[in-house]
Short mmCIF file of C-alpha atoms in Angstrom, two decimals:
data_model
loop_
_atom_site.label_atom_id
_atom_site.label_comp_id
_atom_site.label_asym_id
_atom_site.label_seq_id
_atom_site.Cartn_x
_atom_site.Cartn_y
_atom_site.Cartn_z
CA UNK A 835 106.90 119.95 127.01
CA UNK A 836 105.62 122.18 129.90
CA UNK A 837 101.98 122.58 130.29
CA UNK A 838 101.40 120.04 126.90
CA UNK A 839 101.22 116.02 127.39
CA UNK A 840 100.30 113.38 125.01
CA UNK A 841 96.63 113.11 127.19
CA UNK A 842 95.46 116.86 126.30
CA UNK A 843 96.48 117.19 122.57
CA UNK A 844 94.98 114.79 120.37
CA UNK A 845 97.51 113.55 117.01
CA UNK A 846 96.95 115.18 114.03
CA UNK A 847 94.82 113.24 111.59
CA UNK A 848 96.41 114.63 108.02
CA UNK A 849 99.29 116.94 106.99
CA UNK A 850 96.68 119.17 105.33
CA UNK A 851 98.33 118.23 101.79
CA UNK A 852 95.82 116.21 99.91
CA UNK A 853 96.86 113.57 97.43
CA UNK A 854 95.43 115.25 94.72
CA UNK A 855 97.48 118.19 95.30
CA UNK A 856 100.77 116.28 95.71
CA UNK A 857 99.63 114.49 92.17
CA UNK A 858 99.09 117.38 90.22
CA UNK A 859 102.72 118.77 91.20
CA UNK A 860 104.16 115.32 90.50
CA UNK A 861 102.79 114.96 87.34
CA UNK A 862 103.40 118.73 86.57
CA UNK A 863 107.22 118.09 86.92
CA UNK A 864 107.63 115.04 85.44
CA UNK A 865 105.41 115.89 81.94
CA UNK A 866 108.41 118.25 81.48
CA UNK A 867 110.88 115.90 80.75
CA UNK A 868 109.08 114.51 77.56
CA UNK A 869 108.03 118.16 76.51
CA UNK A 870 112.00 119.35 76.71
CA UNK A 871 113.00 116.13 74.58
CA UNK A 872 110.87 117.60 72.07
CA UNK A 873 111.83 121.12 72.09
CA UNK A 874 115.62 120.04 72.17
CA UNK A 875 114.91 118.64 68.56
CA UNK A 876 112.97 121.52 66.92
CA UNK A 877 115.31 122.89 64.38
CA UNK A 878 114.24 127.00 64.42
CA UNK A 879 114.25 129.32 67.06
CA UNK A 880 110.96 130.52 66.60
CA UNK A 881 109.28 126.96 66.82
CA UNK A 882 111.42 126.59 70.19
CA UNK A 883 109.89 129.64 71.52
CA UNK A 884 106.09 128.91 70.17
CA UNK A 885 106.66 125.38 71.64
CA UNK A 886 107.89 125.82 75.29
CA UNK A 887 105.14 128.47 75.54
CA UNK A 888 102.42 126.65 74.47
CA UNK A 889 103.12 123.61 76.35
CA UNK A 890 104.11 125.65 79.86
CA UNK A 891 100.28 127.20 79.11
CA UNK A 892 99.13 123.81 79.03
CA UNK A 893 100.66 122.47 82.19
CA UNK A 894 100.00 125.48 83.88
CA UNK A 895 96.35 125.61 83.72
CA UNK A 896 96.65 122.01 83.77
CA UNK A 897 98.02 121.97 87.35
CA UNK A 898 97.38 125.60 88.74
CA UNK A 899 93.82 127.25 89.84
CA UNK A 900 92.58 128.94 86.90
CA UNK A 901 91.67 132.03 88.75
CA UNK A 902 95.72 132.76 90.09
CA UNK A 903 97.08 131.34 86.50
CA UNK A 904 94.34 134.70 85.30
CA UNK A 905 96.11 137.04 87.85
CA UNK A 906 99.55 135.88 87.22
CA UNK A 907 99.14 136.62 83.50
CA UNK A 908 97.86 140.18 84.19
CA UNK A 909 100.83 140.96 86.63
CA UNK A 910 103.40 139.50 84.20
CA UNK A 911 101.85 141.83 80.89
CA UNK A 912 101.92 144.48 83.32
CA UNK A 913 105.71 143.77 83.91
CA UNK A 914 106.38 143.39 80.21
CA UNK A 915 104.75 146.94 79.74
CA UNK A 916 107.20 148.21 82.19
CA UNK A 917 110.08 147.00 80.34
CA UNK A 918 109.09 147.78 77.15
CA UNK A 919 107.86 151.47 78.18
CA UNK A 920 109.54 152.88 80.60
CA UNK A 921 112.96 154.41 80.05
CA UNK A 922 116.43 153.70 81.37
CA UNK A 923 116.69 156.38 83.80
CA UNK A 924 113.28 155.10 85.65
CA UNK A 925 114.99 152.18 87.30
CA UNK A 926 112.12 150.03 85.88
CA UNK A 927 114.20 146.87 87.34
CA UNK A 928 113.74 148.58 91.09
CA UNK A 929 110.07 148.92 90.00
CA UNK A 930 109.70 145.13 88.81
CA UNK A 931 111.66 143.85 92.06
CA UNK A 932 109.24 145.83 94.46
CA UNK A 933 106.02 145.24 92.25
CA UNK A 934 106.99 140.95 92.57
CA UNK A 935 107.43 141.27 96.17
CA UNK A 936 104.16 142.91 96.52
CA UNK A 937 102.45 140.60 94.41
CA UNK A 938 103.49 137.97 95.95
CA UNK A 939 102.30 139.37 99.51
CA UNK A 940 99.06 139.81 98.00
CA UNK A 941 98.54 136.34 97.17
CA UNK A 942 99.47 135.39 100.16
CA UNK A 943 97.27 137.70 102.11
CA UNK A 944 94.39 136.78 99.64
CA UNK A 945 95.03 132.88 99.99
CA UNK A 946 94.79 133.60 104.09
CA UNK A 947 91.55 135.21 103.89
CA UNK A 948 89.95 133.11 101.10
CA UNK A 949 90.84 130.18 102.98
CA UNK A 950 91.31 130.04 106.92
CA UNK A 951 93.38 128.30 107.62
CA UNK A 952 94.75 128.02 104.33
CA UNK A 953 95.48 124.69 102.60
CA UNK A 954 98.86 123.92 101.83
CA UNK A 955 97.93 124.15 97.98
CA UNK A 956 101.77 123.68 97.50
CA UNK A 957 101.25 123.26 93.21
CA UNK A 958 99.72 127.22 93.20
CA UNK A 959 102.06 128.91 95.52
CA UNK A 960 105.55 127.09 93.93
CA UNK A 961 103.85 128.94 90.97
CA UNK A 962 103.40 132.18 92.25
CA UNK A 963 106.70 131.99 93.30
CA UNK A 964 108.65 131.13 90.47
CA UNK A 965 106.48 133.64 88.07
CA UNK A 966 108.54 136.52 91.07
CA UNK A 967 111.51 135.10 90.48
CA UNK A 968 111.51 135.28 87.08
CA UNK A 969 109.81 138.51 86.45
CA UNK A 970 112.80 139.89 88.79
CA UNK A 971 115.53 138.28 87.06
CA UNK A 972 114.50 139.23 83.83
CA UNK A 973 113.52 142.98 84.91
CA UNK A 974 116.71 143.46 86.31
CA UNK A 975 118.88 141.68 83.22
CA UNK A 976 116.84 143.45 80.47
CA UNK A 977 116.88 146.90 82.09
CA UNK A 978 119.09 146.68 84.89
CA UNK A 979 123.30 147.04 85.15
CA UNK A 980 124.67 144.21 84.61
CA UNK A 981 126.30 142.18 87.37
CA UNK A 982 128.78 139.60 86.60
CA UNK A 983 128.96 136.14 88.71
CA UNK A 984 132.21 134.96 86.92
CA UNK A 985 135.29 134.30 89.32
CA UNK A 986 138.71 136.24 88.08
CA UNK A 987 142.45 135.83 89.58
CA UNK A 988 143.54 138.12 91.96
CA UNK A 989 144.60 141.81 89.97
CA UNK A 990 142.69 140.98 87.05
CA UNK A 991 139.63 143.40 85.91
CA UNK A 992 136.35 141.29 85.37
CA UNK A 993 134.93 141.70 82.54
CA UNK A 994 131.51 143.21 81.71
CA UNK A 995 129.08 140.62 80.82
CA UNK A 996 126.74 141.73 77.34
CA UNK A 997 123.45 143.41 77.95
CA UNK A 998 120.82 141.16 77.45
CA UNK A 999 118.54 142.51 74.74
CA UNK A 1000 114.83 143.46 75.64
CA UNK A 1001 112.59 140.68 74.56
CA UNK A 1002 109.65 140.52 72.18
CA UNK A 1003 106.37 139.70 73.28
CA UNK A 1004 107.03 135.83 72.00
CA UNK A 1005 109.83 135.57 73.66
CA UNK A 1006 108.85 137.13 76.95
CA UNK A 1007 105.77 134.84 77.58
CA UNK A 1008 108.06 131.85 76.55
CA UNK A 1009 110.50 132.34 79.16
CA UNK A 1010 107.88 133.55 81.81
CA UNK A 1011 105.78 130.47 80.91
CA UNK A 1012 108.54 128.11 80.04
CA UNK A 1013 107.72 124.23 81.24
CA UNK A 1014 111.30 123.73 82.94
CA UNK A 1015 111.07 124.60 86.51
CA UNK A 1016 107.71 126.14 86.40
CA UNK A 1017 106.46 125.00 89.95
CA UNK A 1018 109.53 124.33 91.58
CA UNK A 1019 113.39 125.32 90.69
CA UNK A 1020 116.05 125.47 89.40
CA UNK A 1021 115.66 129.28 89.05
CA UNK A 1022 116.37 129.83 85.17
CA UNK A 1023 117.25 133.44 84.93
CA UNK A 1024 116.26 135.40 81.30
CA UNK A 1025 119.98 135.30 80.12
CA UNK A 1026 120.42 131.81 80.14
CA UNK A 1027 117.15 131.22 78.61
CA UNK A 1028 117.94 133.69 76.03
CA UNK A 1029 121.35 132.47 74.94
CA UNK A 1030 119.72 129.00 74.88
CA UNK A 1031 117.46 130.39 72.47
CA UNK A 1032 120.14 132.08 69.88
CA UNK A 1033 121.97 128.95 70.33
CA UNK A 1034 119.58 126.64 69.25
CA UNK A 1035 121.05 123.32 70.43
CA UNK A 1036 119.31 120.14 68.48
CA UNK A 1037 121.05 117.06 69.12
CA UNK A 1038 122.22 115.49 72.48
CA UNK A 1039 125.79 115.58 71.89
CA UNK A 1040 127.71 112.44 73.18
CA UNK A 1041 129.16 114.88 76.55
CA UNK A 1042 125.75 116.37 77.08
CA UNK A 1043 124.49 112.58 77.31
CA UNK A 1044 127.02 111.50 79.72
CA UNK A 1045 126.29 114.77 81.73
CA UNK A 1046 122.14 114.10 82.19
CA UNK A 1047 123.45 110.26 82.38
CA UNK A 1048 124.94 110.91 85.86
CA UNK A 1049 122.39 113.39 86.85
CA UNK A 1050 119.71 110.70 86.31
CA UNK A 1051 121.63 108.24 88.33
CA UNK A 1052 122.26 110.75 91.21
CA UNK A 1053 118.24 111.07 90.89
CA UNK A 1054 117.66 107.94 91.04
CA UNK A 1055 120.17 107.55 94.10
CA UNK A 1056 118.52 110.09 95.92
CA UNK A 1057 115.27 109.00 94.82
CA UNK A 1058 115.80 105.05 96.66
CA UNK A 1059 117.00 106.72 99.59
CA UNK A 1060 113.83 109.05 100.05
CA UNK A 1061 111.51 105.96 99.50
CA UNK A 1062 113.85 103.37 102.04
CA UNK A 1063 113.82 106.54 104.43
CA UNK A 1064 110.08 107.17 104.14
CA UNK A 1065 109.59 103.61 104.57
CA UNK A 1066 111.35 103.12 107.71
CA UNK A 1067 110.70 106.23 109.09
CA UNK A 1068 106.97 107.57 108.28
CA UNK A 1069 106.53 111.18 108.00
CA UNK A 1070 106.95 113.09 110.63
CA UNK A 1071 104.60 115.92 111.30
CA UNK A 1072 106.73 118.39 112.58
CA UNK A 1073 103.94 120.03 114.26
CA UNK A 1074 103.65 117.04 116.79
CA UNK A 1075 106.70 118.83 118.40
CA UNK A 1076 104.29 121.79 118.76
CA UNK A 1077 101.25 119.60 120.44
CA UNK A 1078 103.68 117.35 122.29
CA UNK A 1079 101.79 114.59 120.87
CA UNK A 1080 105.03 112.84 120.51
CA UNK A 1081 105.29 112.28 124.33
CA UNK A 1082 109.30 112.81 123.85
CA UNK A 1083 110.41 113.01 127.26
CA UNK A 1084 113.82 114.61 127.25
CA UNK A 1085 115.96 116.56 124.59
CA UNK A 1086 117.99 113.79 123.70
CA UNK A 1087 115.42 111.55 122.08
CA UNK A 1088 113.79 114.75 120.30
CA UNK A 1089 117.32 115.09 118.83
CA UNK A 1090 116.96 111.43 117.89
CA UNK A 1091 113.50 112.22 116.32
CA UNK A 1092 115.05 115.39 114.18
CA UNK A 1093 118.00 113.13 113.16
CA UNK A 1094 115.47 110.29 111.63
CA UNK A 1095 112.50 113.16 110.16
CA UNK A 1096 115.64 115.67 108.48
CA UNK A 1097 117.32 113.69 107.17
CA UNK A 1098 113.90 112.10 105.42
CA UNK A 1099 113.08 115.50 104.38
CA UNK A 1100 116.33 116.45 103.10
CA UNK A 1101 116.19 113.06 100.19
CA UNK A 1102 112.76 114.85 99.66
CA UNK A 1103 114.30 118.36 98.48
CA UNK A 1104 116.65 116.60 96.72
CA UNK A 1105 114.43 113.63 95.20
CA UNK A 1106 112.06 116.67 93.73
CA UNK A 1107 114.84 118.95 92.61
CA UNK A 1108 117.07 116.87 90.37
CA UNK A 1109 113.93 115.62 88.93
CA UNK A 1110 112.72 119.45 87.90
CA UNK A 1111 116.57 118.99 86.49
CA UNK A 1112 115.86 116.71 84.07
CA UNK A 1113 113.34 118.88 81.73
CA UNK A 1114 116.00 120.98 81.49
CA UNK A 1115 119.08 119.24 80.59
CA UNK A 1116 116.99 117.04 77.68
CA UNK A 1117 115.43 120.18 76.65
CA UNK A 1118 119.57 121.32 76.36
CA UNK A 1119 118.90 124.45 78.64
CA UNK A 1120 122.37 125.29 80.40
CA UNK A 1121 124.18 124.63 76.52
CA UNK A 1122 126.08 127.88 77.48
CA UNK A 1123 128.58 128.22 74.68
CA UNK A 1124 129.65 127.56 71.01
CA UNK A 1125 130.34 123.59 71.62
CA UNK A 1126 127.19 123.53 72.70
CA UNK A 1127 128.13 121.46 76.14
CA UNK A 1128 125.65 122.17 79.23
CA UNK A 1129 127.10 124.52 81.69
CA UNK A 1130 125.50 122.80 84.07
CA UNK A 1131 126.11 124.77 87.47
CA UNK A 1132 123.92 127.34 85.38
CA UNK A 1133 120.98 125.35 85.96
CA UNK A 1134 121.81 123.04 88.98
CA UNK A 1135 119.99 123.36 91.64
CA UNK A 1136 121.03 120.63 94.28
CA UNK A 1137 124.55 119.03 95.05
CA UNK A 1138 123.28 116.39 97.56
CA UNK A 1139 126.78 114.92 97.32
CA UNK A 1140 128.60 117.79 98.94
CA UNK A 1141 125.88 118.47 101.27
CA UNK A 1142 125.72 115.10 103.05
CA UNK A 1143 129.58 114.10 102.77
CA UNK A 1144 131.32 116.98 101.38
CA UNK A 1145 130.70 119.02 104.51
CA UNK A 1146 132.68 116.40 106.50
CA UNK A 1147 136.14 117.39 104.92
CA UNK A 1148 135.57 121.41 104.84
CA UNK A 1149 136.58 123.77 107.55
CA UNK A 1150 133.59 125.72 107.12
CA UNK A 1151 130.65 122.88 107.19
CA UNK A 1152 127.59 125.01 107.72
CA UNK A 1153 128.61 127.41 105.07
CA UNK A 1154 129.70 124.46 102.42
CA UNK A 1155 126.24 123.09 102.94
CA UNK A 1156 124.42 126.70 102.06
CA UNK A 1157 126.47 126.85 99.10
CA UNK A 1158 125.39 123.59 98.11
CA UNK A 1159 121.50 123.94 98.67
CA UNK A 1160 119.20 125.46 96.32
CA UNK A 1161 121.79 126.83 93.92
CA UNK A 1162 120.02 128.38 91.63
CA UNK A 1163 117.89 130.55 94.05
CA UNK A 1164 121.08 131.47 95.74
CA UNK A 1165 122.26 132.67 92.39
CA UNK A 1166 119.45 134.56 91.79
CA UNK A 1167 119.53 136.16 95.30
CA UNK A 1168 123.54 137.55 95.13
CA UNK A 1169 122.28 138.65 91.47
CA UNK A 1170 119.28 140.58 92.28
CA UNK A 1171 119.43 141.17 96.35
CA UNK A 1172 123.23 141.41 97.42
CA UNK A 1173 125.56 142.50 94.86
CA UNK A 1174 123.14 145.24 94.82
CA UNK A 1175 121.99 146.39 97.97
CA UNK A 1176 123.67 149.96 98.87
CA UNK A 1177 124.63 149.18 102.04
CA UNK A 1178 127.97 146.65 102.32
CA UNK A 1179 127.30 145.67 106.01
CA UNK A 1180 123.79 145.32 105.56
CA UNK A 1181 123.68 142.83 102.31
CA UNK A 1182 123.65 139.80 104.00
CA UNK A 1183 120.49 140.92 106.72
CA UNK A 1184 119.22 141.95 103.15
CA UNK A 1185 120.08 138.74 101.53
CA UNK A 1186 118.51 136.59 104.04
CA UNK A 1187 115.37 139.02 104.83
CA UNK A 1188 114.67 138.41 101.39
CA UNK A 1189 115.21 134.62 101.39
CA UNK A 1190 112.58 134.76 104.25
CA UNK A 1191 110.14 136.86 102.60
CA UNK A 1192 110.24 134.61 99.43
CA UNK A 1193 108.95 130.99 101.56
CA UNK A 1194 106.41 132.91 103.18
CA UNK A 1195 105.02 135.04 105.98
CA UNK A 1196 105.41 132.71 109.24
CA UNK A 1197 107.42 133.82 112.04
CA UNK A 1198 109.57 130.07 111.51
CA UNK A 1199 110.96 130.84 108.10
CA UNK A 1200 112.22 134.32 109.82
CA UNK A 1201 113.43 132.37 113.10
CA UNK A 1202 115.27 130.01 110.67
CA UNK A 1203 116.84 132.18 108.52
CA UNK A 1204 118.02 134.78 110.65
CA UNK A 1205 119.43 131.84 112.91
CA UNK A 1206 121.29 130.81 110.12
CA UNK A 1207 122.59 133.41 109.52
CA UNK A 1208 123.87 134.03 112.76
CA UNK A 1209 125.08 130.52 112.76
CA UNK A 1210 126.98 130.57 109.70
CA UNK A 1211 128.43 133.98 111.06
CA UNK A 1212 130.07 132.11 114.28
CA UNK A 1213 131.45 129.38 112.31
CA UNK A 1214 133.25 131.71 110.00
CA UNK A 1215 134.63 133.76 113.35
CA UNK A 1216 135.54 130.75 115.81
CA UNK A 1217 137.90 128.75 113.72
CA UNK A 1218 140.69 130.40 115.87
CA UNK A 1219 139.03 129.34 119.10
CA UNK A 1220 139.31 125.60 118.29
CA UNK A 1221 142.97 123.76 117.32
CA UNK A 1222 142.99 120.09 117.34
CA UNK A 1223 145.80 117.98 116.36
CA UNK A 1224 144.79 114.45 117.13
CA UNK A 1225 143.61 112.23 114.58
CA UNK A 1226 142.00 113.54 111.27
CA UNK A 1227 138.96 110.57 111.41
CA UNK A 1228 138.25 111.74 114.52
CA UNK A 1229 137.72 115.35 114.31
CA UNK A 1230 135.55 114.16 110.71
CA UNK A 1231 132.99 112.61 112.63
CA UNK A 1232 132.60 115.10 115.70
CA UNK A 1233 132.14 118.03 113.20
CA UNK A 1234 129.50 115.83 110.97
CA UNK A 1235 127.83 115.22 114.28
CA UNK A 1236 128.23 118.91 115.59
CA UNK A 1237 127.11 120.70 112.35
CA UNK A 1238 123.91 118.27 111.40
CA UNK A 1239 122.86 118.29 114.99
CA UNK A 1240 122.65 122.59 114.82
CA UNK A 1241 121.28 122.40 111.38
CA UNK A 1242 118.12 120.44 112.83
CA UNK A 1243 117.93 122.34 115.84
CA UNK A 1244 117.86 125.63 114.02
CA UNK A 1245 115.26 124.34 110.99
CA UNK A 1246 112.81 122.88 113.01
CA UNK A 1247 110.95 126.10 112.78
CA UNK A 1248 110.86 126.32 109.36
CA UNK A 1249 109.04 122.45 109.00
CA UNK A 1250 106.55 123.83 111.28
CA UNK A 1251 105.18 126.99 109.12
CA UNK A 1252 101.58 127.13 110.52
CA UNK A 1253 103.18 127.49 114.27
CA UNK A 1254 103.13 130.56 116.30
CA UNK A 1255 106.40 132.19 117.17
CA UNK A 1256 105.97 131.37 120.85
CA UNK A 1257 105.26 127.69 119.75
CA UNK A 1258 108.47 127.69 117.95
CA UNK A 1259 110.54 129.21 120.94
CA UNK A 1260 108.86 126.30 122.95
CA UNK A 1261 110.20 124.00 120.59
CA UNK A 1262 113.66 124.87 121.18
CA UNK A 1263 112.74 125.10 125.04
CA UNK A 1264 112.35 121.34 125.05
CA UNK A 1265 115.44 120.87 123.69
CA UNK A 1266 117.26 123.02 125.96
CA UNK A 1267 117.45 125.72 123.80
CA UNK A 1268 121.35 123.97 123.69
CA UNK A 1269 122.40 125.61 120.49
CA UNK A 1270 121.71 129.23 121.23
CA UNK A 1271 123.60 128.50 124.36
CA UNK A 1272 126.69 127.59 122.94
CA UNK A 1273 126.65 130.75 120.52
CA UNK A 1274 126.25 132.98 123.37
CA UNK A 1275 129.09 131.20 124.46
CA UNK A 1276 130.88 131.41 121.36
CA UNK A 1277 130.10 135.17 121.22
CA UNK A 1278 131.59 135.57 124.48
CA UNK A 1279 134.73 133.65 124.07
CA UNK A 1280 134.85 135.75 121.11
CA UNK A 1281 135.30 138.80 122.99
CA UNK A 1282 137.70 137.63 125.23
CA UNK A 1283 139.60 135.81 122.93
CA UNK A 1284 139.48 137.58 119.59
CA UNK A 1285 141.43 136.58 116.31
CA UNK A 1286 144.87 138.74 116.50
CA UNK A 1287 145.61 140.46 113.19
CA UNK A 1288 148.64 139.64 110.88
CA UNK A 1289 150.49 142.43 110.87
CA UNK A 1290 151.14 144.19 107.37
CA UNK A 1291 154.06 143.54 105.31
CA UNK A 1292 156.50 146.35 105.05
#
């Protein structure tokens, strides 16, 4: 990298995560799966709610700082006193949305100053986070229109979903403070908690069992992978790239390097998300209807699956691997951020300003994002530029290669969150800034060479 060798930078001595911290969110995740096997087998509603609140209480203030556990509490009575005062015609859901955004710019703003530069306390911020999310989600179900998420047939009418009822005070802090997912997803939004609630599931029924069966096998798939790839491939600090403490002399082998560290970190995401998972399908959250079976894509929150193989054999690979990651927070975002946003050609800048906002305030969440974006945009537009008819294999492997290869290029910003913007660009300088040239190519040959129109049938 211009201007940056191996001689002047010296390597970084820690990833500024201490082992404490990565402990306490460890242990945090995995106490839940014992406290859900309980609550699955409480026979009343009422000792279901009293139980998931108490125990989120304890293994919040058992893993959080006391002082932001404090502050979350006040914001999230202050919410509840919204809901519960305010009337229909105040829009108190537009208030509750705006009022977690805020609050969650304020802790970040306060964490910056407190502590400069701020430690990647990763246990209180997946906290803060998930207290928005769920604040919002239940602001806008309780008091907002409804929207519905359910697919119909072409020329049928979709029908309304119920309105959730407002909660009581029990019920509120029991969802807001519930143990499953509390510092990292799946996103659990108030209707689904509720209905789990009036339902009152007690027994593991014989399909619910073979359901968490295969999710704990997937787990522990994922899980093996993580530890082989960790083993054979250390961490990689992605802000090495940054320094150039790497000493990678040409694009090629920095390519190399991104294949080997994403691919680690992906079996991370997935590792830590199907294990949040697990709380709730042996609590019996996601039991969705009257045969009490889970509706599991209610509460799943990775398909690693489709992601690393699945997106081989679709025409659109970078958009069947979005639709595949973080579920549940994609859910939430259509629900609360895109169906409605006024403006139609404006939801998805919405949808992914939002997405953004939600990881944090560097400039590489932004650069990745709206890159993304932009990315998945192209795919969805070229497929008429490109018409191969050799064999099927082949073109398999040259798009796994092709979309894996952008999806690194285009992330490495986000894996480097305490970079400046200009040290991301120079990131993508070293590696030729290759992908952004082929989209301006793209967008040319889209000009030149746009889709034609079917005309209309008479």
């Amino acid at each position: 990298m211009e201007n940056m060798t191996s001689e002047d930078v010296a390597p970084p001595s820690s990833t500024n995560v201490d082992l404490s911290d990565t402990l306490r969110f460890v242990l945090g995740t995995l106490v839940g799966i014992p406290l859900g096997a309980v609550a699955l087998r409480i026979p009343t509603t009422a000792g279901k709610e009293l139980w998931i609140l108490l125990s989120g209480v304890a293994v919040l203030f058992g893993t959080v700082q006391y002082a932001y556990a404090l502050v979350g509490f006040a914001f999230s009575m202050l919410c509840f006193g919204i809901i519960k005062l305010l009337p229909d015609i105040a829009c108190p859901q537009g208030i509750i949305f705006f009022l977690g955004m805020g609050f969650l710019l304020a802790y970040r703003l306060v964490h910056l100053m407190i502590d400069n530069p701020p430690p990647k306390d990763m246990v209180t911020g997946a906290y803060i986070m998930i207290l928005c999310y769920r604040l919002v989600s239940l602001g806008f179900e309780v008091r907002g229109a409804e929207i519905n998420m359910s697919k119909t047939k072409e020329g049928q009418k979709a029908k309304a979903p119920a309105k959730t009822p407002s909660p009581s005070l029990i019920r509120y802090l029991s969802y807001v403070y519930s143990f499953p997912g509390m510092l990292t997803g799946p996103v659990l939004a108030y209707a689904d908690f509720h209905q789990y609630l009036e339902t009152n599931p007690v027994v593991m029924s014989s399909e619910n069992y073979d359901v968490w069966k295969k999710r704990v096998v997937y787990f522990m798939q994922t899980a093996g992978v993580f530890v082989f790839a960790t083993m054979a491939f250390p961490a990689p600090e992605m802000k090495r790239l940054v320094t150039g403490w790497l000493g990678l002399r040409n694009c090629i082998e920095m390519f190399i390097f991104l294949a080997f560290g994403c691919f680690r970190l992906r079996f991370k995401y997935y590792t830590i998300w199907m294990l949040a998972e697990q709380s709730f399908l042996v609590a019996g959250i996601g039991c969705g209807d009257q045969k009490e079976s889970y509706d599991l894509e209610r509460i799943k929150a990775i398909d690693p699956y489709e992601i690393e193989i699945g997106a081989m054999a679709q025409k659109n690979s970078i958009q069947h691997m979005i639709a595949h990651w973080n579920m549940s927070v994609q859910r939430w975002l259509v629900r609360c951020v895109y169906k409605r946003f006024p403006s139609k050609q404006l939801r998805s800048f919405a949808l992914f300003t939002v997405t953004a906002y939600v990881h944090g305030l560097s400039p590489g969440f932004y650069l990745f994002f709206f890159n993304l974006a932009i990315l998945d945009v192209l795919e969805k537009k070229s497929q008429h530029l490109f018409v191969y008819e050799g064999p099927k294999y082949l073109m398999v492997v040259v798009r796994y290669m092709i979309v894996f290869r952008a999806f690194e290029y285009i992330v490495v910003p986000f894996h480097i969150p305490t970079a400046s913007l200009w040290e991301c660009v120079l990131v993508w300088q070293t590696l030729g800034f290759s992908f952004h040239i082929v989209g301006a190519i793209l967008i040319i040959a889209l000009v030149v060479f746009p889709k034609n129109k079917k005309p209309k049938a008479e």
